[in-house]
Amino acid sequence: MVSFNALSLLAAVAAASPIEFPGFPLIARQDIQTPINASLPNVTIFATGGTIASQGSSNTQTVGYSVGLGVQQLVDAVPEILNISNIKGYQISNVDSGSVNETISLKLAHMINEELAKDDVAGVVITHGTDTLEETAFFLESTVNSTKPVVCVGAMRPATALSADGPLNLLQAVTLAASPAGIGRGTMITLNDRIGSAFYTTKNNANSLDTFFSTEAGQLGFFINQVPYFYYAPSEPVGRVTFDISQVQDLAQVDILYSHQDMNPELFNASALLGAQGLVFAGVGAGGASRKASQAMEALYNATHIPIVASHRSSDGFVPSDPKDFTIASGFYNPQKARILLQLALTVGYSEEEIRAAFAKSYPIPA
Ligand code: ASP
């Protein structure tokens, strides 16, 4: 259990007003519209910031740069886009993606659903920092109510760098969003000539250009000469769960805890005390934790019945369900995606059994 002095400290922290950065993150609105060519499809770009919209002080700087380019500048840098589609652009935010928050995620989902409902819009592109790109992509995978292409794109080098990857990544993303071949595949992530599903694709390397892929489930497709090719006919991942968030204005708080040797078991209570309505832990192996941590989780669950999802800290594999276990097996969902699924399920009022079923859809059900 959490000791008394730790509890009093936590209570003081919880009572303190949450840290606010005035005016941060920036949510600017810069609508753009390129000249209309009636023979071309219409694609809408939602810009959020990230390295793709960043500038360094020299063309050899590839770390320590700052975000600031607007959606107009991103499009202007790739005039070839105008041979592919007409572009309308919105500047939703202009932040490093570590600062993308529920306000931005909900704004994106609401605006994208509204945009894709228009008959004359072929698809949408979201330009985004790569650090949390997979979270936004999975959030949209779970909340966009359309079969039209939704393509998330970023870059690993700032726009000012030698061999910047952003411009070609953006051209490929717009091409995919404009392409009928992209219909019916769920939200996609494309960088570095690869096309991946938002369901399985994750950022595997903190630094390298070639970092987004899913090793076990593989890629959906690739680009040759900026033309998208696919390995499969259009299909959606087994186990995809979607939520109607049209009336949702804020999301349940779900925290992730990272399991390791000698993990402090009091962290579970601490998270609940600080407002977590659900927990995900990045378990060792297939959702494992130390005996002390397991006992602390079980005590917390018995006292509060907040859902606790057991995920895996390894990049691949799945956590199978154990019916006698109080934790909920994450299946194939890694911790950051499990958090989003749990957050959405709690927000729309899923019961514990419905939450278990939502996760269980992602992995083979025992015969
Ligand atoms: N380095 C990150 C990027 O590649 C920064 C971010 O995620 O905003 O976009």
Tab-separated table of C-alpha atoms and ligand atoms in Angstrom:
chain	number	residue	atom	x	y	z
A	1	MET	CA	0.000	0.000	0.000
A	2	VAL	CA	1.082	3.592	-0.466
A	3	SER	CA	2.674	4.962	2.736
A	4	PHE	CA	0.938	7.843	4.548
A	5	ASN	CA	3.526	10.515	3.718
A	6	ALA	CA	3.540	9.479	0.069
A	7	LEU	CA	-0.261	9.658	0.049
A	8	SER	CA	-0.245	13.152	1.564
A	9	LEU	CA	2.316	14.247	-1.025
A	10	LEU	CA	0.246	12.772	-3.835
A	11	ALA	CA	-2.931	14.349	-2.483
A	12	ALA	CA	-1.173	17.724	-2.480
A	13	VAL	CA	-0.014	17.225	-6.060
A	14	ALA	CA	-3.467	16.085	-7.158
A	15	ALA	CA	-5.065	19.124	-5.491
A	16	ALA	CA	-2.657	21.543	-7.134
A	17	SER	CA	-3.982	23.078	-10.315
A	18	PRO	CA	-2.729	21.089	-13.295
A	19	ILE	CA	0.318	22.582	-14.964
A	20	GLU	CA	-0.887	24.885	-17.719
A	21	PHE	CA	1.227	26.361	-20.471
A	22	PRO	CA	-0.702	29.503	-21.489
A	23	GLY	CA	-1.580	29.337	-25.186
A	24	PHE	CA	0.121	25.962	-25.517
A	25	PRO	CA	-0.219	23.920	-27.582
A	26	LEU	CA	-0.881	26.352	-30.349
A	27	ILE	CA	-4.106	25.571	-32.139
A	28	ALA	CA	-3.946	27.866	-35.096
A	29	ARG	CA	-6.338	27.899	-37.977
A	30	GLN	CA	-4.732	28.605	-41.308
A	31	ASP	CA	-7.012	27.516	-44.038
A	32	ILE	CA	-5.453	27.210	-47.466
A	33	GLN	CA	-6.829	26.206	-50.846
A	34	THR	CA	-4.696	25.569	-53.892
A	35	PRO	CA	-6.062	26.605	-57.328
A	36	ILE	CA	-8.813	24.151	-58.330
A	37	ASN	CA	-8.157	21.831	-61.287
A	38	ALA	CA	-11.515	20.179	-61.934
A	39	SER	CA	-9.836	17.123	-63.445
A	40	LEU	CA	-8.039	16.335	-60.189
A	41	PRO	CA	-9.343	14.806	-56.934
A	42	ASN	CA	-9.545	16.898	-53.761
A	43	VAL	CA	-7.400	16.049	-50.740
A	44	THR	CA	-7.490	17.842	-47.392
A	45	ILE	CA	-4.353	18.180	-45.275
A	46	PHE	CA	-4.542	18.623	-41.494
A	47	ALA	CA	-1.199	19.915	-40.195
A	48	THR	CA	-0.232	19.422	-36.550
A	49	GLY	CA	3.532	20.172	-36.482
A	50	GLY	CA	6.448	17.793	-36.029
A	51	THR	CA	9.818	17.411	-37.686
A	52	ILE	CA	8.205	17.532	-41.129
A	53	ALA	CA	7.343	21.167	-40.276
A	54	SER	CA	10.613	21.979	-38.532
A	55	GLN	CA	13.655	24.064	-39.378
A	56	GLY	CA	17.259	23.838	-38.236
A	57	SER	CA	19.864	26.616	-38.290
A	58	SER	CA	21.877	24.826	-40.971
A	59	ASN	CA	21.293	22.119	-43.585
A	60	THR	CA	23.370	19.677	-41.610
A	61	GLN	CA	21.394	20.015	-38.391
A	62	THR	CA	19.184	16.978	-37.821
A	63	VAL	CA	18.575	17.248	-34.072
A	64	GLY	CA	17.640	20.163	-31.823
A	65	TYR	CA	15.630	21.982	-34.524
A	66	SER	CA	12.306	23.733	-33.904
A	67	VAL	CA	8.828	23.321	-35.315
A	68	GLY	CA	7.140	26.240	-37.052
A	69	LEU	CA	6.432	25.784	-40.762
A	70	GLY	CA	2.761	26.129	-41.654
A	71	VAL	CA	0.681	23.955	-43.946
A	72	GLN	CA	1.039	26.489	-46.793
A	73	GLN	CA	4.822	26.210	-46.617
A	74	LEU	CA	4.687	22.414	-46.581
A	75	VAL	CA	2.558	22.385	-49.737
A	76	ASP	CA	4.552	25.143	-51.455
A	77	ALA	CA	7.724	23.089	-50.979
A	78	VAL	CA	6.270	20.277	-53.150
A	79	PRO	CA	4.731	21.816	-56.290
A	80	GLU	CA	4.441	18.286	-57.743
A	81	ILE	CA	1.477	17.841	-55.396
A	82	LEU	CA	-0.558	20.059	-57.727
A	83	ASN	CA	-0.224	17.443	-60.453
A	84	ILE	CA	-1.844	14.924	-58.119
A	85	SER	CA	-4.692	16.732	-56.371
A	86	ASN	CA	-6.263	19.982	-55.301
A	87	ILE	CA	-5.332	20.723	-51.714
A	88	LYS	CA	-7.271	22.319	-48.892
A	89	GLY	CA	-5.297	22.685	-45.669
A	90	TYR	CA	-6.017	23.293	-41.990
A	91	GLN	CA	-3.464	24.138	-39.324
A	92	ILE	CA	-4.770	22.246	-36.291
A	93	SER	CA	-1.678	22.863	-34.153
A	94	ASN	CA	2.043	23.365	-34.639
A	95	VAL	CA	3.745	21.318	-31.939
A	96	ASP	CA	6.229	18.559	-31.412
A	97	SER	CA	4.083	15.464	-31.280
A	98	GLY	CA	4.943	14.773	-27.655
A	99	SER	CA	2.587	17.709	-26.987
A	100	VAL	CA	-0.293	16.391	-29.070
A	101	ASN	CA	-3.157	16.055	-26.621
A	102	GLU	CA	-6.807	15.032	-26.498
A	103	THR	CA	-7.926	18.476	-27.661
A	104	ILE	CA	-5.960	18.038	-30.874
A	105	SER	CA	-6.906	14.358	-31.292
A	106	LEU	CA	-10.625	15.053	-30.911
A	107	LYS	CA	-10.437	18.112	-33.156
A	108	LEU	CA	-8.749	15.998	-35.836
A	109	ALA	CA	-11.298	13.186	-35.570
A	110	HIS	CA	-14.285	15.538	-35.643
A	111	MET	CA	-12.959	17.579	-38.584
A	112	ILE	CA	-11.862	14.508	-40.564
A	113	ASN	CA	-15.257	12.838	-40.173
A	114	GLU	CA	-16.887	16.059	-41.331
A	115	GLU	CA	-14.484	16.382	-44.272
A	116	LEU	CA	-14.762	12.768	-45.481
A	117	ALA	CA	-18.565	12.992	-45.443
A	118	LYS	CA	-18.286	15.459	-48.329
A	119	ASP	CA	-18.736	13.745	-51.722
A	120	ASP	CA	-16.012	15.845	-53.365
A	121	VAL	CA	-13.257	14.921	-50.872
A	122	ALA	CA	-11.213	11.880	-51.953
A	123	GLY	CA	-9.144	11.473	-48.779
A	124	VAL	CA	-7.197	13.239	-46.049
A	125	VAL	CA	-3.577	13.565	-44.948
A	126	ILE	CA	-2.410	14.353	-41.419
A	127	THR	CA	1.112	15.785	-41.112
A	128	HIS	CA	2.421	14.964	-37.661
A	129	GLY	CA	5.512	14.459	-35.541
A	130	THR	CA	6.787	10.890	-35.699
A	131	ASP	CA	7.276	10.460	-31.951
A	132	THR	CA	3.578	9.903	-31.232
A	133	LEU	CA	2.337	9.559	-34.802
A	134	GLU	CA	1.252	5.963	-34.222
A	135	GLU	CA	-1.006	7.093	-31.354
A	136	THR	CA	-2.836	9.667	-33.435
A	137	ALA	CA	-3.040	7.223	-36.342
A	138	PHE	CA	-4.543	4.553	-34.084
A	139	PHE	CA	-6.924	7.106	-32.533
A	140	LEU	CA	-8.170	7.944	-36.037
A	141	GLU	CA	-8.287	4.231	-36.963
A	142	SER	CA	-10.701	3.853	-34.047
A	143	THR	CA	-12.838	6.978	-34.572
A	144	VAL	CA	-13.038	7.827	-38.298
A	145	ASN	CA	-16.304	6.709	-39.838
A	146	SER	CA	-15.330	6.430	-43.514
A	147	THR	CA	-13.630	3.995	-45.890
A	148	LYS	CA	-11.842	6.823	-47.714
A	149	PRO	CA	-8.050	6.974	-47.293
A	150	VAL	CA	-6.775	8.554	-44.047
A	151	VAL	CA	-2.993	8.901	-44.320
A	152	CYS	CA	-0.657	9.966	-41.497
A	153	VAL	CA	2.784	11.196	-42.514
A	154	GLY	CA	5.846	12.671	-40.840
A	155	ALA	CA	9.559	13.022	-41.379
A	156	MET	CA	12.754	12.092	-39.574
A	157	ARG	CA	14.759	15.089	-40.837
A	158	PRO	CA	13.703	18.754	-40.633
A	159	ALA	CA	12.684	20.573	-43.810
A	160	THR	CA	16.002	22.485	-43.874
A	161	ALA	CA	18.217	19.381	-43.813
A	162	LEU	CA	20.232	17.971	-46.703
A	163	SER	CA	18.162	15.051	-48.092
A	164	ALA	CA	15.143	16.054	-46.028
A	165	ASP	CA	12.623	13.207	-46.235
A	166	GLY	CA	9.498	15.308	-45.573
A	167	PRO	CA	8.737	16.573	-49.099
A	168	LEU	CA	8.738	13.171	-50.771
A	169	ASN	CA	6.908	11.632	-47.817
A	170	LEU	CA	4.237	14.320	-48.199
A	171	LEU	CA	3.939	13.781	-51.961
A	172	GLN	CA	3.488	10.050	-51.370
A	173	ALA	CA	0.911	10.644	-48.639
A	174	VAL	CA	-1.156	12.961	-50.843
A	175	THR	CA	-0.909	10.491	-53.734
A	176	LEU	CA	-2.179	7.709	-51.473
A	177	ALA	CA	-5.008	9.856	-50.094
A	178	ALA	CA	-6.077	10.708	-53.649
A	179	SER	CA	-5.879	7.104	-54.833
A	180	PRO	CA	-8.946	4.828	-55.060
A	181	ALA	CA	-6.517	1.996	-54.207
A	182	GLY	CA	-6.313	3.447	-50.701
A	183	ILE	CA	-10.028	2.957	-50.030
A	184	GLY	CA	-11.137	0.400	-47.466
A	185	ARG	CA	-7.777	-0.067	-45.740
A	186	GLY	CA	-8.312	1.853	-42.513
A	187	THR	CA	-5.962	4.591	-41.385
A	188	MET	CA	-2.490	4.280	-42.887
A	189	ILE	CA	0.977	5.482	-41.941
A	190	THR	CA	3.399	6.233	-44.744
A	191	LEU	CA	7.026	7.300	-44.580
A	192	ASN	CA	10.108	6.286	-46.526
A	193	ASP	CA	8.269	4.521	-49.391
A	194	ARG	CA	6.383	2.184	-47.006
A	195	ILE	CA	2.639	1.962	-46.387
A	196	GLY	CA	1.588	0.490	-43.046
A	197	SER	CA	-1.670	0.009	-41.170
A	198	ALA	CA	-2.259	2.234	-38.158
A	199	PHE	CA	-3.329	-0.914	-36.315
A	200	TYR	CA	0.092	-2.623	-36.359
A	201	THR	CA	2.688	-0.023	-37.447
A	202	THR	CA	4.916	1.423	-34.761
A	203	LYS	CA	8.028	3.616	-34.567
A	204	ASN	CA	10.857	1.130	-34.136
A	205	ASN	CA	13.932	3.362	-34.143
A	206	ALA	CA	14.284	6.722	-32.375
A	207	ASN	CA	16.617	8.160	-34.988
A	208	SER	CA	16.718	6.364	-38.351
A	209	LEU	CA	14.818	7.397	-41.472
A	210	ASP	CA	13.444	3.899	-41.953
A	211	THR	CA	11.670	3.540	-38.653
A	212	PHE	CA	7.953	2.879	-39.184
A	213	PHE	CA	7.060	-0.719	-39.879
A	214	SER	CA	5.311	-3.706	-38.313
A	215	THR	CA	7.577	-6.731	-38.246
A	216	GLU	CA	4.996	-9.465	-37.586
A	217	ALA	CA	1.949	-8.247	-39.513
A	218	GLY	CA	4.043	-6.709	-42.271
A	219	GLN	CA	3.303	-3.760	-44.509
A	220	LEU	CA	0.232	-3.007	-46.573
A	221	GLY	CA	2.263	-1.765	-49.519
A	222	PHE	CA	4.992	0.496	-50.910
A	223	PHE	CA	5.695	3.209	-53.461
A	224	ILE	CA	7.575	2.906	-56.731
A	225	ASN	CA	8.080	6.211	-58.555
A	226	GLN	CA	5.579	7.655	-56.067
A	227	VAL	CA	2.841	5.254	-57.211
A	228	PRO	CA	1.307	3.207	-54.369
A	229	TYR	CA	1.280	-0.588	-54.730
A	230	PHE	CA	-0.373	-2.984	-52.274
A	231	TYR	CA	0.357	-6.557	-51.236
A	232	TYR	CA	-3.295	-7.327	-50.549
A	233	ALA	CA	-6.799	-6.442	-51.662
A	234	PRO	CA	-8.434	-3.776	-49.471
A	235	SER	CA	-9.188	-5.177	-46.044
A	236	GLU	CA	-9.229	-4.056	-42.454
A	237	PRO	CA	-7.244	-5.552	-39.586
A	238	VAL	CA	-8.921	-8.376	-37.724
A	239	GLY	CA	-10.230	-6.995	-34.474
A	240	ARG	CA	-10.590	-3.358	-35.445
A	241	VAL	CA	-12.971	-1.620	-33.025
A	242	THR	CA	-14.526	1.751	-33.902
A	243	PHE	CA	-16.227	4.294	-31.656
A	244	ASP	CA	-18.705	7.091	-32.323
A	245	ILE	CA	-17.082	10.145	-30.781
A	246	SER	CA	-19.279	12.698	-32.541
A	247	GLN	CA	-20.595	13.974	-29.189
A	248	VAL	CA	-17.369	13.434	-27.225
A	249	GLN	CA	-15.547	16.548	-25.982
A	250	ASP	CA	-13.041	14.986	-23.590
A	251	LEU	CA	-11.491	11.597	-22.956
A	252	ALA	CA	-11.088	9.329	-19.928
A	253	GLN	CA	-7.686	9.504	-18.238
A	254	VAL	CA	-5.699	6.305	-18.780
A	255	ASP	CA	-2.071	5.987	-17.679
A	256	ILE	CA	0.652	3.553	-18.744
A	257	LEU	CA	3.112	2.060	-16.257
A	258	TYR	CA	6.270	0.304	-17.365
A	259	SER	CA	7.017	-3.059	-15.762
A	260	HIS	CA	10.601	-3.931	-14.800
A	261	GLN	CA	12.587	-5.725	-12.119
A	262	ASP	CA	11.921	-4.275	-8.637
A	263	MET	CA	9.152	-2.064	-9.978
A	264	ASN	CA	7.659	0.137	-7.246
A	265	PRO	CA	4.203	-1.446	-6.644
A	266	GLU	CA	2.885	1.799	-5.148
A	267	LEU	CA	2.806	3.403	-8.583
A	268	PHE	CA	-0.512	1.712	-9.386
A	269	ASN	CA	-2.290	3.298	-6.432
A	270	ALA	CA	-0.551	6.581	-7.140
A	271	SER	CA	-1.921	6.671	-10.691
A	272	ALA	CA	-5.438	5.981	-9.457
A	273	LEU	CA	-5.077	8.652	-6.775
A	274	LEU	CA	-4.036	11.131	-9.473
A	275	GLY	CA	-7.149	10.477	-11.513
A	276	ALA	CA	-6.507	7.474	-13.745
A	277	GLN	CA	-9.816	5.821	-14.672
A	278	GLY	CA	-7.974	2.925	-16.279
A	279	LEU	CA	-4.424	1.606	-16.360
A	280	VAL	CA	-2.242	-0.119	-18.909
A	281	PHE	CA	1.001	-1.707	-17.881
A	282	ALA	CA	3.768	-2.559	-20.300
A	283	GLY	CA	4.373	-6.014	-18.917
A	284	VAL	CA	7.521	-8.089	-19.092
A	285	GLY	CA	7.053	-10.993	-21.499
A	286	ALA	CA	3.388	-11.616	-22.284
A	287	GLY	CA	2.011	-9.109	-19.788
A	288	GLY	CA	4.003	-10.166	-16.717
A	289	ALA	CA	4.910	-8.205	-13.582
A	290	SER	CA	6.668	-8.836	-10.293
A	291	ARG	CA	4.746	-10.566	-7.517
A	292	LYS	CA	4.596	-7.317	-5.524
A	293	ALA	CA	3.313	-5.383	-8.519
A	294	SER	CA	0.710	-8.062	-9.271
A	295	GLN	CA	-0.478	-7.996	-5.664
A	296	ALA	CA	-0.684	-4.188	-5.725
A	297	MET	CA	-2.666	-4.276	-8.967
A	298	GLU	CA	-5.059	-6.884	-7.591
A	299	ALA	CA	-5.592	-4.871	-4.395
A	300	LEU	CA	-6.281	-1.753	-6.448
A	301	TYR	CA	-8.668	-3.628	-8.744
A	302	ASN	CA	-10.529	-5.186	-5.812
A	303	ALA	CA	-10.841	-1.762	-4.160
A	304	THR	CA	-11.819	0.269	-7.214
A	305	HIS	CA	-12.620	-2.090	-10.133
A	306	ILE	CA	-10.833	0.255	-12.509
A	307	PRO	CA	-9.834	-1.755	-15.586
A	308	ILE	CA	-6.161	-2.745	-15.754
A	309	VAL	CA	-4.869	-3.892	-19.148
A	310	ALA	CA	-1.808	-6.132	-19.339
A	311	SER	CA	0.211	-5.272	-22.438
A	312	HIS	CA	3.757	-6.169	-23.486
A	313	ARG	CA	6.869	-3.986	-23.372
A	314	SER	CA	8.342	-5.987	-26.244
A	315	SER	CA	7.577	-4.505	-29.648
A	316	ASP	CA	5.775	-7.576	-30.973
A	317	GLY	CA	3.667	-10.530	-29.886
A	318	PHE	CA	0.415	-10.655	-27.941
A	319	VAL	CA	-0.884	-11.114	-24.425
A	320	PRO	CA	-3.363	-13.999	-24.278
A	321	SER	CA	-6.390	-13.771	-22.036
A	322	ASP	CA	-6.614	-15.753	-18.806
A	323	PRO	CA	-10.284	-15.877	-17.775
A	324	LYS	CA	-9.393	-16.168	-14.093
A	325	ASP	CA	-7.175	-13.105	-14.246
A	326	PHE	CA	-8.512	-9.750	-13.046
A	327	THR	CA	-6.348	-7.958	-15.617
A	328	ILE	CA	-7.523	-7.559	-19.203
A	329	ALA	CA	-5.202	-9.047	-21.819
A	330	SER	CA	-4.169	-6.474	-24.434
A	331	GLY	CA	-3.903	-9.009	-27.265
A	332	PHE	CA	-1.722	-7.518	-30.020
A	333	TYR	CA	-2.032	-3.935	-28.789
A	334	ASN	CA	1.216	-2.404	-27.622
A	335	PRO	CA	0.903	-0.206	-24.512
A	336	GLN	CA	0.402	3.105	-26.329
A	337	LYS	CA	-2.346	1.671	-28.528
A	338	ALA	CA	-3.899	-0.300	-25.665
A	339	ARG	CA	-4.144	3.003	-23.779
A	340	ILE	CA	-6.096	4.609	-26.625
A	341	LEU	CA	-8.471	1.660	-26.971
A	342	LEU	CA	-9.116	1.616	-23.207
A	343	GLN	CA	-9.499	5.402	-23.136
A	344	LEU	CA	-12.113	5.353	-25.913
A	345	ALA	CA	-13.964	2.371	-24.416
A	346	LEU	CA	-14.201	4.096	-21.019
A	347	THR	CA	-15.184	7.402	-22.607
A	348	VAL	CA	-18.172	5.919	-24.436
A	349	GLY	CA	-19.203	3.847	-21.410
A	350	TYR	CA	-18.100	0.288	-22.178
A	351	SER	CA	-18.580	-2.211	-19.347
A	352	GLU	CA	-15.632	-4.280	-18.160
A	353	GLU	CA	-16.897	-7.231	-20.196
A	354	GLU	CA	-17.226	-5.085	-23.314
A	355	ILE	CA	-13.686	-3.821	-22.752
A	356	ARG	CA	-12.384	-7.385	-22.434
A	357	ALA	CA	-14.166	-8.342	-25.642
A	358	ALA	CA	-12.786	-5.319	-27.505
A	359	PHE	CA	-9.232	-6.345	-26.673
A	360	ALA	CA	-9.885	-10.054	-27.265
A	361	LYS	CA	-10.951	-9.326	-30.854
A	362	SER	CA	-7.319	-8.567	-31.711
A	363	TYR	CA	-5.931	-12.067	-31.151
A	364	PRO	CA	-6.906	-15.664	-31.869
A	365	ILE	CA	-9.628	-16.871	-29.559
A	366	PRO	CA	-8.768	-20.235	-27.961
A	367	ALA	CA	-10.819	-23.014	-29.639
B	1	ASP	N1	11.429	14.069	-33.832
B	1	ASP	C1	9.981	14.091	-33.940
B	1	ASP	C2	9.580	13.955	-35.400
B	1	ASP	O1	10.283	13.199	-36.023
B	1	ASP	C3	9.427	15.286	-33.316
B	1	ASP	C4	7.964	15.101	-33.170
B	1	ASP	O2	7.492	13.964	-33.044
B	1	ASP	O3	7.248	16.124	-33.178
B	1	ASP	O4	8.615	14.475	-35.861
